[in-house]
Amino acid sequence: MQLYNVGMFGLTSGVWLGDAFIRESIVPSKLQQTSSKGFGKKEETKRNDDKEDRFATWSLGVQKATMQFEWDYGTSIAQRCNWGRCMGTATSLSSMANIRSEGLIVVNEARRMKKREEKRVIFDFDGGNYLAGLIGSCYFRAPRYMTFSQQSQSIRREPYLTEYMIFFRPKSDELSPSAATTSLGSIEADIDSVPEYYCSRTSRLYNSQDGSLMQGSTAFFALQQPQMETE
């Protein structure tokens, strides 16, 4: 495999299909259960302020996922994620950014005379709440501002989402000679041989009250492009 400078046309040329592996921290209170079975004294319950080894105190899950970027070839952009069947812990939908984000392209160097790995595309998502960028083979999305306050419990804020993706493809010697990639990142291939393009995504959800990690997710996607109709 090798890194792939996806470009805007490559990013939006199809639907990314994959699987997400979710890990969610178990609330300490769920671990503090008093046992009354057997003889002798009851086991003492640990206090919330006691320090304990937090290793392996996670609930896990696997879930089907699709991801799609919608672009009007101007300045409007949207990122959408759909979460399907799940086994175990499911992806948290407490943050709208984990479902759909809409915004504008504020910087687009795709048409400038630069090397492809140096070209930047910067997005302003959700009314300025999130900043995203596509630089070469990497994509990131993070809150523009983060405020944590345990005192204002009455104000309900969505958890903060951070996201980082890397795009890659099989090495050039593994691709069919009939397949080619344009300078804009779109993929040209015949029907008999469609090269596969991949993406790995790492995301985190943070509690807006105290900044603690709520959930982590690692997902792997393959790009599915619409088939070209032939006469």
Coordinates of N, CA and C in Angstrom, one line a residue:
M1 N 0.8 -1.2 0.0 CA 0.0 0.0 0.0 C 0.9 1.3 0.0
Q2 N 0.3 2.3 -0.5 CA 1.0 3.6 -0.6 C 0.0 4.7 -0.3
L3 N 0.5 5.8 0.3 CA -0.4 7.0 0.5 C -0.9 7.5 -0.8
Y4 N -2.1 8.1 -0.8 CA -2.8 8.6 -2.0 C -3.2 10.0 -1.7
N5 N -2.8 10.9 -2.5 CA -3.2 12.3 -2.5 C -4.6 12.4 -3.2
V6 N -5.6 12.3 -2.4 CA -6.9 12.0 -2.9 C -7.5 13.2 -3.7
G7 N -7.3 14.4 -3.3 CA -7.9 15.5 -4.1 C -9.4 15.6 -3.9
M8 N -10.0 16.7 -4.2 CA -11.4 16.9 -4.0 C -12.3 16.0 -4.9
F9 N -11.9 15.8 -6.1 CA -12.6 14.9 -7.0 C -12.6 13.5 -6.5
G10 N -11.4 13.1 -6.1 CA -11.3 11.7 -5.5 C -12.1 11.5 -4.3
L11 N -12.1 12.5 -3.4 CA -12.8 12.5 -2.1 C -14.3 12.3 -2.3
T12 N -14.8 13.0 -3.4 CA -16.3 13.1 -3.6 C -16.8 12.2 -4.7
S13 N -15.9 11.3 -5.2 CA -16.3 10.5 -6.4 C -17.1 9.3 -6.1
G14 N -17.4 9.0 -4.9 CA -18.2 7.8 -4.6 C -18.6 7.7 -3.1
V15 N -19.0 6.5 -2.7 CA -19.3 6.3 -1.3 C -18.3 5.4 -0.6
W16 N -17.8 5.8 0.6 CA -16.9 5.0 1.3 C -17.6 4.0 2.2
L17 N -17.3 2.7 2.0 CA -18.0 1.7 2.7 C -17.0 1.0 3.7
G18 N -17.4 0.7 4.9 CA -16.4 0.1 5.8 C -17.0 -0.3 7.1
D19 N -16.1 -0.6 8.0 CA -16.5 -1.1 9.4 C -15.8 -0.2 10.4
A20 N -16.5 0.1 11.5 CA -16.0 0.9 12.6 C -15.8 0.0 13.8
F21 N -14.7 0.2 14.5 CA -14.4 -0.6 15.8 C -14.5 0.5 16.9
I22 N -15.5 0.3 17.8 CA -15.8 1.3 18.8 C -15.3 0.8 20.1
R23 N -14.8 1.7 20.9 CA -14.4 1.5 22.3 C -14.9 2.6 23.2
E24 N -15.6 2.3 24.2 CA -16.3 3.3 25.1 C -15.9 3.0 26.5
S25 N -15.5 4.1 27.2 CA -15.1 3.9 28.6 C -16.2 3.5 29.5
I26 N -16.1 2.5 30.3 CA -17.1 2.1 31.2 C -17.2 3.0 32.4
V27 N -18.3 3.5 32.8 CA -18.5 4.4 33.9 C -18.1 3.7 35.2
P28 N -17.2 4.3 36.0 CA -16.7 3.6 37.2 C -17.8 3.1 38.1
S29 N -19.0 3.8 38.2 CA -20.1 3.3 39.0 C -20.6 1.9 38.6
K30 N -20.5 1.6 37.3 CA -20.9 0.3 36.9 C -20.0 -0.8 37.3
L31 N -18.7 -0.4 37.6 CA -17.8 -1.4 38.0 C -17.8 -1.7 39.5
Q32 N -18.5 -0.8 40.3 CA -18.5 -0.8 41.7 C -19.7 -1.6 42.2
Q33 N -19.7 -2.9 42.1 CA -20.9 -3.7 42.5 C -20.5 -4.5 43.7
T34 N -21.3 -4.5 44.7 CA -21.1 -5.2 45.9 C -21.5 -6.6 45.8
S35 N -20.7 -7.6 46.1 CA -21.0 -9.0 46.0 C -21.5 -9.5 47.3
S36 N -22.7 -10.2 47.3 CA -23.3 -10.7 48.6 C -23.3 -12.3 48.6
K37 N -22.7 -12.9 47.6 CA -22.7 -14.3 47.5 C -21.6 -14.9 48.4
G38 N -21.8 -16.1 48.8 CA -20.8 -16.8 49.6 C -20.9 -16.5 51.1
F39 N -19.8 -16.9 51.8 CA -19.8 -16.7 53.3 C -18.8 -15.6 53.6
G40 N -19.0 -15.1 54.8 CA -18.0 -14.1 55.3 C -18.6 -12.7 55.0
K41 N -17.7 -11.7 55.2 CA -18.0 -10.3 55.0 C -18.4 -10.0 53.6
K42 N -19.2 -9.0 53.4 CA -19.5 -8.5 52.1 C -18.3 -7.7 51.6
E43 N -18.0 -7.8 50.4 CA -16.9 -7.1 49.8 C -17.2 -5.6 49.8
E44 N -16.3 -4.8 50.3 CA -16.5 -3.3 50.4 C -16.4 -2.7 49.0
T45 N -17.3 -1.7 48.8 CA -17.4 -1.0 47.6 C -16.4 0.1 47.6
K46 N -15.7 0.2 46.4 CA -14.7 1.3 46.3 C -15.4 2.6 46.2
R47 N -14.8 3.6 46.8 CA -15.3 5.0 46.6 C -15.0 5.6 45.3
N48 N -15.8 6.6 44.9 CA -15.6 7.2 43.6 C -14.2 7.9 43.5
D49 N -13.7 8.4 44.6 CA -12.5 9.1 44.6 C -11.3 8.2 44.7
D50 N -11.5 6.9 44.9 CA -10.3 6.0 45.0 C -9.7 5.8 43.7
K51 N -8.4 5.8 43.6 CA -7.7 5.6 42.4 C -7.7 4.1 42.1
E52 N -7.9 3.7 40.9 CA -7.9 2.3 40.5 C -7.3 2.2 39.1
D53 N -6.9 1.0 38.8 CA -6.3 0.7 37.5 C -7.4 0.7 36.5
R54 N -7.3 1.6 35.5 CA -8.4 1.7 34.5 C -8.1 0.9 33.3
F55 N -7.1 0.0 33.3 CA -6.7 -0.7 32.1 C -7.8 -1.7 31.8
A56 N -8.2 -1.8 30.5 CA -9.2 -2.8 30.0 C -10.6 -2.5 30.5
T57 N -10.9 -1.3 31.1 CA -12.3 -1.1 31.5 C -13.0 -0.3 30.3
W58 N -13.1 -1.1 29.2 CA -13.8 -0.5 28.0 C -14.8 -1.5 27.5
S59 N -15.9 -1.0 27.0 CA -16.8 -1.8 26.3 C -16.6 -1.6 24.8
L60 N -16.6 -2.7 24.0 CA -16.2 -2.7 22.6 C -17.4 -3.0 21.7
G61 N -17.3 -2.7 20.4 CA -18.3 -2.9 19.5 C -17.8 -2.8 18.0
V62 N -18.5 -3.5 17.1 CA -18.2 -3.4 15.7 C -19.4 -3.0 14.9
Q63 N -19.3 -2.0 14.0 CA -20.5 -1.5 13.3 C -20.2 -1.2 11.9
K64 N -21.2 -1.5 11.0 CA -21.1 -1.2 9.6 C -21.3 0.4 9.5
A65 N -20.6 0.9 8.5 CA -20.6 2.4 8.3 C -20.4 2.8 6.9
T66 N -21.0 3.9 6.5 CA -20.8 4.5 5.2 C -20.5 5.9 5.4
M67 N -19.6 6.5 4.6 CA -19.2 7.9 4.6 C -19.2 8.5 3.2
Q68 N -19.8 9.7 3.1 CA -19.9 10.3 1.8 C -19.7 11.8 1.9
F69 N -18.9 12.3 1.0 CA -18.7 13.8 0.9 C -19.5 14.3 -0.3
E70 N -20.3 15.3 -0.1 CA -21.1 15.9 -1.2 C -20.6 17.3 -1.5
W71 N -20.3 17.5 -2.7 CA -19.7 18.8 -3.2 C -20.4 19.3 -4.4
D72 N -20.7 20.6 -4.4 CA -21.4 21.2 -5.6 C -20.5 21.7 -6.6
Y73 N -19.2 21.4 -6.5 CA -18.1 21.8 -7.4 C -17.9 23.3 -7.3
G74 N -18.4 23.9 -6.3 CA -18.2 25.3 -6.0 C -17.6 25.5 -4.6
T75 N -18.4 26.1 -3.7 CA -17.9 26.3 -2.3 C -18.7 25.5 -1.3
S76 N -19.8 24.9 -1.6 CA -20.6 24.1 -0.6 C -20.1 22.7 -0.5
I77 N -20.0 22.2 0.7 CA -19.5 20.9 1.0 C -20.3 20.3 2.2
A78 N -20.5 19.0 2.2 CA -21.2 18.3 3.3 C -20.5 17.0 3.5
Q79 N -20.4 16.6 4.7 CA -19.9 15.3 5.1 C -21.0 14.5 5.8
R80 N -21.3 13.3 5.4 CA -22.4 12.5 6.0 C -21.9 11.1 6.3
C81 N -22.3 10.7 7.5 CA -21.9 9.3 8.0 C -23.2 8.6 8.3
N82 N -23.4 7.4 7.8 CA -24.5 6.5 8.2 C -24.0 5.3 8.9
W83 N -24.6 5.0 10.0 CA -24.2 3.9 10.9 C -25.2 2.8 10.8
G84 N -24.8 1.6 10.5 CA -25.7 0.4 10.2 C -25.7 -0.6 11.4
R85 N -25.8 -1.8 11.0 CA -25.9 -2.9 12.0 C -24.7 -2.9 12.9
C86 N -24.9 -3.3 14.2 CA -23.8 -3.2 15.2 C -23.9 -4.5 16.0
M87 N -22.7 -4.9 16.5 CA -22.5 -5.9 17.4 C -21.7 -5.4 18.6
G88 N -22.3 -5.3 19.8 CA -21.7 -4.7 20.9 C -22.0 -3.2 21.1
T89 N -21.1 -2.4 21.5 CA -21.3 -1.0 21.7 C -21.4 -0.3 20.3
A90 N -22.4 0.6 20.2 CA -22.7 1.3 18.9 C -22.0 2.7 19.0
T91 N -21.8 3.3 17.8 CA -21.3 4.6 17.7 C -22.3 5.6 18.3
S92 N -21.7 6.5 19.1 CA -22.6 7.5 19.8 C -23.1 8.5 18.8
L93 N -24.3 8.8 18.9 CA -24.9 9.8 18.0 C -25.3 11.1 18.8
S94 N -24.6 11.3 19.9 CA -24.9 12.4 20.7 C -24.3 13.7 20.1
S95 N -23.4 13.6 19.2 CA -22.9 14.8 18.5 C -23.3 14.8 17.0
M96 N -23.9 15.8 16.6 CA -24.4 15.9 15.2 C -23.3 15.8 14.2
A97 N -22.1 16.2 14.7 CA -20.9 16.2 13.8 C -20.6 14.7 13.4
N98 N -21.0 13.8 14.2 CA -20.8 12.4 13.9 C -21.8 11.8 12.9
I99 N -22.8 12.6 12.5 CA -23.9 12.2 11.6 C -23.8 13.0 10.3
R100 N -23.8 14.3 10.4 CA -23.8 15.2 9.2 C -23.3 16.5 9.5
S101 N -22.4 17.0 8.7 CA -21.9 18.4 8.8 C -21.9 19.1 7.5
E102 N -22.3 20.3 7.5 CA -22.4 21.1 6.2 C -21.6 22.4 6.4
G103 N -21.0 22.8 5.3 CA -20.1 24.0 5.4 C -19.7 24.6 4.1
L104 N -18.6 25.3 4.1 CA -18.1 26.0 3.0 C -16.6 25.8 2.8
I105 N -16.2 25.8 1.6 CA -14.7 25.7 1.3 C -14.2 27.1 1.3
V106 N -13.3 27.4 2.2 CA -12.8 28.8 2.4 C -11.4 28.9 1.7
V107 N -10.7 27.8 1.6 CA -9.4 27.9 0.9 C -9.3 26.7 -0.1
N108 N -9.0 26.9 -1.4 CA -8.9 25.8 -2.3 C -7.8 26.1 -3.2
E109 N -6.7 25.3 -3.0 CA -5.5 25.5 -3.8 C -5.4 24.4 -4.9
A110 N -6.5 23.7 -5.2 CA -6.4 22.6 -6.1 C -6.0 23.0 -7.5
R111 N -6.3 24.2 -7.9 CA -6.0 24.7 -9.3 C -4.7 25.5 -9.4
R112 N -4.0 25.6 -8.2 CA -2.8 26.4 -8.3 C -1.6 25.5 -8.7
M113 N -0.6 26.2 -9.2 CA 0.6 25.5 -9.7 C 1.4 25.0 -8.5
K114 N 1.0 24.0 -7.8 CA 1.8 23.4 -6.7 C 1.8 21.9 -6.9
K115 N 2.7 21.3 -6.2 CA 2.7 19.9 -6.1 C 1.5 19.4 -5.4
R116 N 1.0 18.2 -5.8 CA -0.3 17.8 -5.2 C -0.2 17.6 -3.7
E117 N 0.9 17.1 -3.2 CA 1.0 16.9 -1.8 C 1.1 18.2 -1.0
E118 N 1.3 19.4 -1.7 CA 1.4 20.7 -1.0 C 0.0 21.5 -1.1
K119 N -0.9 21.0 -1.9 CA -2.2 21.7 -2.1 C -3.0 21.5 -0.9
R120 N -3.7 22.6 -0.5 CA -4.6 22.6 0.7 C -6.0 22.9 0.3
V121 N -6.9 22.2 1.0 CA -8.3 22.6 0.9 C -8.9 22.7 2.3
I122 N -9.3 23.9 2.7 CA -9.8 24.2 4.1 C -11.3 24.4 4.1
F123 N -12.0 23.7 5.0 CA -13.4 23.7 5.1 C -13.8 24.4 6.4
D124 N -14.9 25.2 6.4 CA -15.5 25.8 7.6 C -16.9 25.1 7.8
F125 N -17.0 24.2 8.8 CA -18.2 23.4 9.0 C -19.0 23.9 10.1
D126 N -20.3 23.7 10.0 CA -21.3 23.9 11.0 C -21.3 25.3 11.6
G127 N -21.3 26.3 10.7 CA -21.3 27.6 11.1 C -20.1 28.1 11.9
G128 N -19.0 27.5 11.6 CA -17.7 27.9 12.2 C -17.4 27.1 13.4
N129 N -18.2 26.1 13.8 CA -17.9 25.4 15.0 C -16.8 24.4 14.8
Y130 N -16.6 23.9 13.5 CA -15.6 22.9 13.2 C -14.8 23.5 12.0
L131 N -13.5 23.1 12.1 CA -12.5 23.4 11.0 C -12.0 22.1 10.5
A132 N -12.0 22.0 9.2 CA -11.5 20.8 8.5 C -10.5 21.1 7.4
G133 N -9.7 20.2 7.1 CA -8.7 20.4 6.0 C -8.3 19.1 5.3
L134 N -8.1 19.3 4.0 CA -7.6 18.2 3.2 C -6.2 18.6 2.6
I135 N -5.2 17.9 3.1 CA -3.8 18.2 2.7 C -3.2 16.9 2.2
G136 N -3.0 16.8 0.9 CA -2.3 15.6 0.4 C -3.2 14.4 0.7
S137 N -2.6 13.4 1.4 CA -3.3 12.2 1.7 C -4.0 12.2 3.1
C138 N -4.0 13.3 3.7 CA -4.6 13.5 5.1 C -5.8 14.4 5.1
Y139 N -6.7 14.0 6.0 CA -7.9 14.9 6.2 C -8.1 14.9 7.7
F140 N -8.4 16.1 8.2 CA -8.7 16.3 9.7 C -9.9 17.2 9.9
R141 N -10.5 17.0 11.0 CA -11.7 17.8 11.4 C -11.6 18.0 12.9
A142 N -11.8 19.2 13.4 CA -11.7 19.4 14.9 C -12.5 20.7 15.2
P143 N -12.9 20.8 16.5 CA -13.6 22.0 16.9 C -12.7 23.2 16.8
R144 N -13.3 24.3 16.3 CA -12.6 25.6 16.3 C -12.3 26.1 17.7
Y145 N -13.3 26.0 18.6 CA -13.1 26.4 19.9 C -13.6 25.3 20.8
M146 N -13.0 25.1 22.0 CA -13.4 24.1 23.0 C -13.5 24.8 24.3
T147 N -14.7 24.7 25.0 CA -14.9 25.2 26.3 C -15.4 24.1 27.2
F148 N -14.7 24.0 28.4 CA -15.1 23.0 29.4 C -15.5 23.7 30.7
S149 N -16.7 23.3 31.2 CA -17.2 23.9 32.4 C -18.1 22.9 33.1
Q150 N -17.6 22.5 34.3 CA -18.4 21.6 35.2 C -19.5 22.4 36.0
Q151 N -19.3 23.7 36.0 CA -20.3 24.5 36.8 C -21.6 24.7 36.1
S152 N -21.5 24.9 34.8 CA -22.8 25.2 34.1 C -23.4 23.9 33.6
Q153 N -23.9 23.1 34.6 CA -24.5 21.8 34.3 C -25.8 21.9 33.5
S154 N -26.5 23.1 33.7 CA -27.8 23.3 33.1 C -27.6 23.5 31.6
I155 N -26.5 23.9 31.1 CA -26.3 24.2 29.7 C -25.8 22.9 29.1
R156 N -26.6 22.3 28.2 CA -26.3 21.0 27.5 C -25.6 21.3 26.2
R157 N -24.3 20.9 26.1 CA -23.5 21.1 24.9 C -23.3 19.7 24.3
E158 N -23.2 19.7 23.0 CA -22.9 18.4 22.4 C -21.4 18.0 22.6
P159 N -21.1 16.7 22.7 CA -19.7 16.3 22.8 C -18.9 16.8 21.6
Y160 N -17.6 17.0 21.9 CA -16.7 17.5 20.8 C -16.2 16.3 20.1
L161 N -16.1 16.4 18.7 CA -15.6 15.4 17.9 C -14.3 15.8 17.3
T162 N -13.3 14.9 17.3 CA -12.1 15.1 16.5 C -12.0 13.9 15.6
E163 N -11.4 14.2 14.4 CA -11.4 13.2 13.3 C -10.1 13.3 12.5
Y164 N -9.5 12.2 12.2 CA -8.3 12.2 11.4 C -8.4 11.0 10.4
M165 N -8.1 11.3 9.1 CA -8.2 10.2 8.1 C -7.0 10.2 7.2
I166 N -6.6 9.1 6.8 CA -5.5 8.9 5.8 C -6.0 8.1 4.7
F167 N -5.7 8.5 3.5 CA -6.1 7.8 2.2 C -4.9 7.1 1.6
F168 N -5.2 5.9 1.1 CA -4.1 5.1 0.5 C -4.6 4.2 -0.6
R169 N -3.7 3.6 -1.3 CA -4.1 2.7 -2.4 C -3.0 1.6 -2.6
P170 N -3.3 0.6 -3.4 CA -2.2 -0.4 -3.7 C -1.1 0.3 -4.4
K171 N 0.1 -0.3 -4.3 CA 1.2 0.3 -5.0 C 1.0 0.2 -6.5
S172 N 1.7 1.1 -7.2 CA 1.4 1.3 -8.6 C 1.7 0.0 -9.4
D173 N 2.7 -0.8 -8.9 CA 2.9 -2.0 -9.6 C 1.9 -3.1 -9.4
E174 N 1.0 -2.9 -8.5 CA -0.1 -3.8 -8.2 C -1.4 -3.5 -9.0
L175 N -1.4 -2.2 -9.6 CA -2.6 -1.8 -10.3 C -2.5 -2.3 -11.8
S176 N -3.7 -2.4 -12.4 CA -3.8 -2.8 -13.8 C -3.3 -1.7 -14.7
P177 N -2.6 -2.0 -15.8 CA -2.1 -0.9 -16.7 C -3.3 -0.1 -17.2
S178 N -4.5 -0.7 -17.2 CA -5.6 0.0 -17.8 C -6.2 1.1 -16.9
A179 N -5.8 1.1 -15.6 CA -6.3 2.0 -14.6 C -5.4 3.2 -14.5
A180 N -5.9 4.4 -14.4 CA -5.1 5.6 -14.3 C -5.8 6.6 -13.4
T181 N -5.0 7.5 -12.8 CA -5.6 8.5 -11.9 C -5.3 9.9 -12.5
T182 N -6.3 10.7 -12.6 CA -6.1 12.1 -13.2 C -5.4 13.0 -12.2
S183 N -4.9 14.1 -12.7 CA -4.2 15.1 -11.8 C -5.1 15.7 -10.8
L184 N -6.5 15.6 -11.0 CA -7.4 16.2 -10.0 C -7.8 15.1 -9.0
G185 N -7.4 13.9 -9.1 CA -7.7 12.9 -8.1 C -8.8 12.0 -8.4
S186 N -9.6 12.2 -9.5 CA -10.6 11.3 -9.9 C -10.0 10.1 -10.6
I187 N -10.7 9.0 -10.5 CA -10.2 7.7 -11.0 C -10.8 7.3 -12.3
E188 N -9.9 7.0 -13.3 CA -10.4 6.5 -14.6 C -10.0 5.1 -14.7
A189 N -11.0 4.2 -15.1 CA -10.7 2.8 -15.2 C -11.7 2.2 -16.1
D190 N -11.3 1.0 -16.7 CA -12.4 0.3 -17.4 C -13.2 -0.5 -16.5
I191 N -14.2 -1.1 -17.0 CA -15.2 -1.9 -16.2 C -14.5 -3.2 -15.6
D192 N -13.6 -3.8 -16.4 CA -13.0 -5.0 -16.0 C -12.0 -4.8 -14.9
S193 N -11.5 -3.6 -14.7 CA -10.4 -3.4 -13.7 C -10.6 -2.1 -13.0
V194 N -11.2 -2.1 -11.8 CA -11.4 -0.9 -11.0 C -10.5 -0.9 -9.8
P195 N -9.5 -0.1 -9.7 CA -8.6 -0.1 -8.6 C -9.3 0.3 -7.3
E196 N -8.8 -0.3 -6.2 CA -9.5 0.0 -4.9 C -8.7 1.1 -4.2
Y197 N -9.4 2.0 -3.6 CA -8.8 3.1 -2.8 C -9.4 3.0 -1.4
Y198 N -8.6 3.2 -0.4 CA -8.9 3.0 1.0 C -8.7 4.2 1.8
C199 N -9.4 4.1 3.0 CA -9.3 5.2 4.0 C -9.3 4.6 5.4
S200 N -8.4 5.1 6.2 CA -8.5 4.7 7.7 C -8.9 6.0 8.4
R201 N -9.9 5.9 9.3 CA -10.4 7.0 10.1 C -10.3 6.8 11.6
T202 N -9.8 7.7 12.3 CA -9.7 7.7 13.7 C -10.5 8.9 14.3
S203 N -11.4 8.6 15.2 CA -12.2 9.7 15.7 C -12.3 9.6 17.3
R204 N -12.6 10.7 17.9 CA -12.7 10.7 19.4 C -13.9 11.6 19.7
L205 N -14.6 11.3 20.8 CA -15.7 12.1 21.3 C -15.3 12.5 22.7
Y206 N -15.3 13.8 23.0 CA -14.9 14.3 24.3 C -16.1 15.0 25.0
N207 N -16.3 14.7 26.3 CA -17.3 15.3 27.1 C -17.1 16.8 27.2
S208 N -18.2 17.6 26.9 CA -18.1 19.0 26.9 C -18.1 19.7 28.2
Q209 N -18.4 18.8 29.3 CA -18.4 19.4 30.6 C -17.0 19.3 31.3
D210 N -16.3 18.2 31.2 CA -15.0 18.0 31.8 C -13.9 17.7 30.9
G211 N -14.2 17.5 29.6 CA -13.1 17.2 28.6 C -12.7 15.7 28.6
S212 N -13.4 14.8 29.3 CA -13.0 13.4 29.4 C -13.3 12.7 28.1
L213 N -12.6 11.7 27.8 CA -12.9 10.9 26.6 C -14.1 10.0 26.8
M214 N -15.1 10.2 25.9 CA -16.3 9.4 26.0 C -16.2 8.2 25.2
Q215 N -15.7 8.3 23.9 CA -15.7 7.2 23.0 C -14.6 7.4 22.0
G216 N -14.0 6.3 21.6 CA -13.0 6.3 20.5 C -13.5 5.3 19.4
S217 N -13.1 5.6 18.2 CA -13.5 4.8 17.1 C -12.4 4.7 16.0
T218 N -12.1 3.6 15.5 CA -11.2 3.4 14.4 C -12.0 2.7 13.3
A219 N -12.0 3.3 12.1 CA -12.8 2.7 11.0 C -11.9 2.6 9.7
F220 N -12.3 1.6 8.9 CA -11.6 1.3 7.7 C -12.6 1.3 6.5
F221 N -12.3 2.1 5.5 CA -13.3 2.2 4.4 C -12.6 1.8 3.0
A222 N -13.4 1.4 2.1 CA -13.0 1.2 0.7 C -14.0 2.1 -0.2
L223 N -13.4 2.7 -1.2 CA -14.2 3.6 -2.0 C -15.0 2.8 -3.1
Q224 N -16.3 3.0 -3.1 CA -17.1 2.4 -4.1 C -17.6 3.5 -5.0
Q225 N -17.2 3.4 -6.3 CA -17.7 4.4 -7.3 C -18.8 3.9 -8.1
P226 N -19.6 4.8 -8.6 CA -20.7 4.3 -9.5 C -20.1 3.8 -10.8
Q227 N -20.8 2.7 -11.3 CA -20.3 2.1 -12.5 C -20.7 2.9 -13.7
M228 N -19.7 3.0 -14.7 CA -20.0 3.7 -15.9 C -20.8 2.9 -16.8
E229 N -21.9 3.5 -17.3 CA -22.8 2.8 -18.3 C -22.1 2.7 -19.7
T230 N -22.2 1.6 -20.3 CA -21.7 1.5 -21.7 C -22.9 1.1 -22.6
E231 N -22.7 1.5 -23.8 CA -23.8 1.3 -24.8 C -23.6 -0.1 -25.4

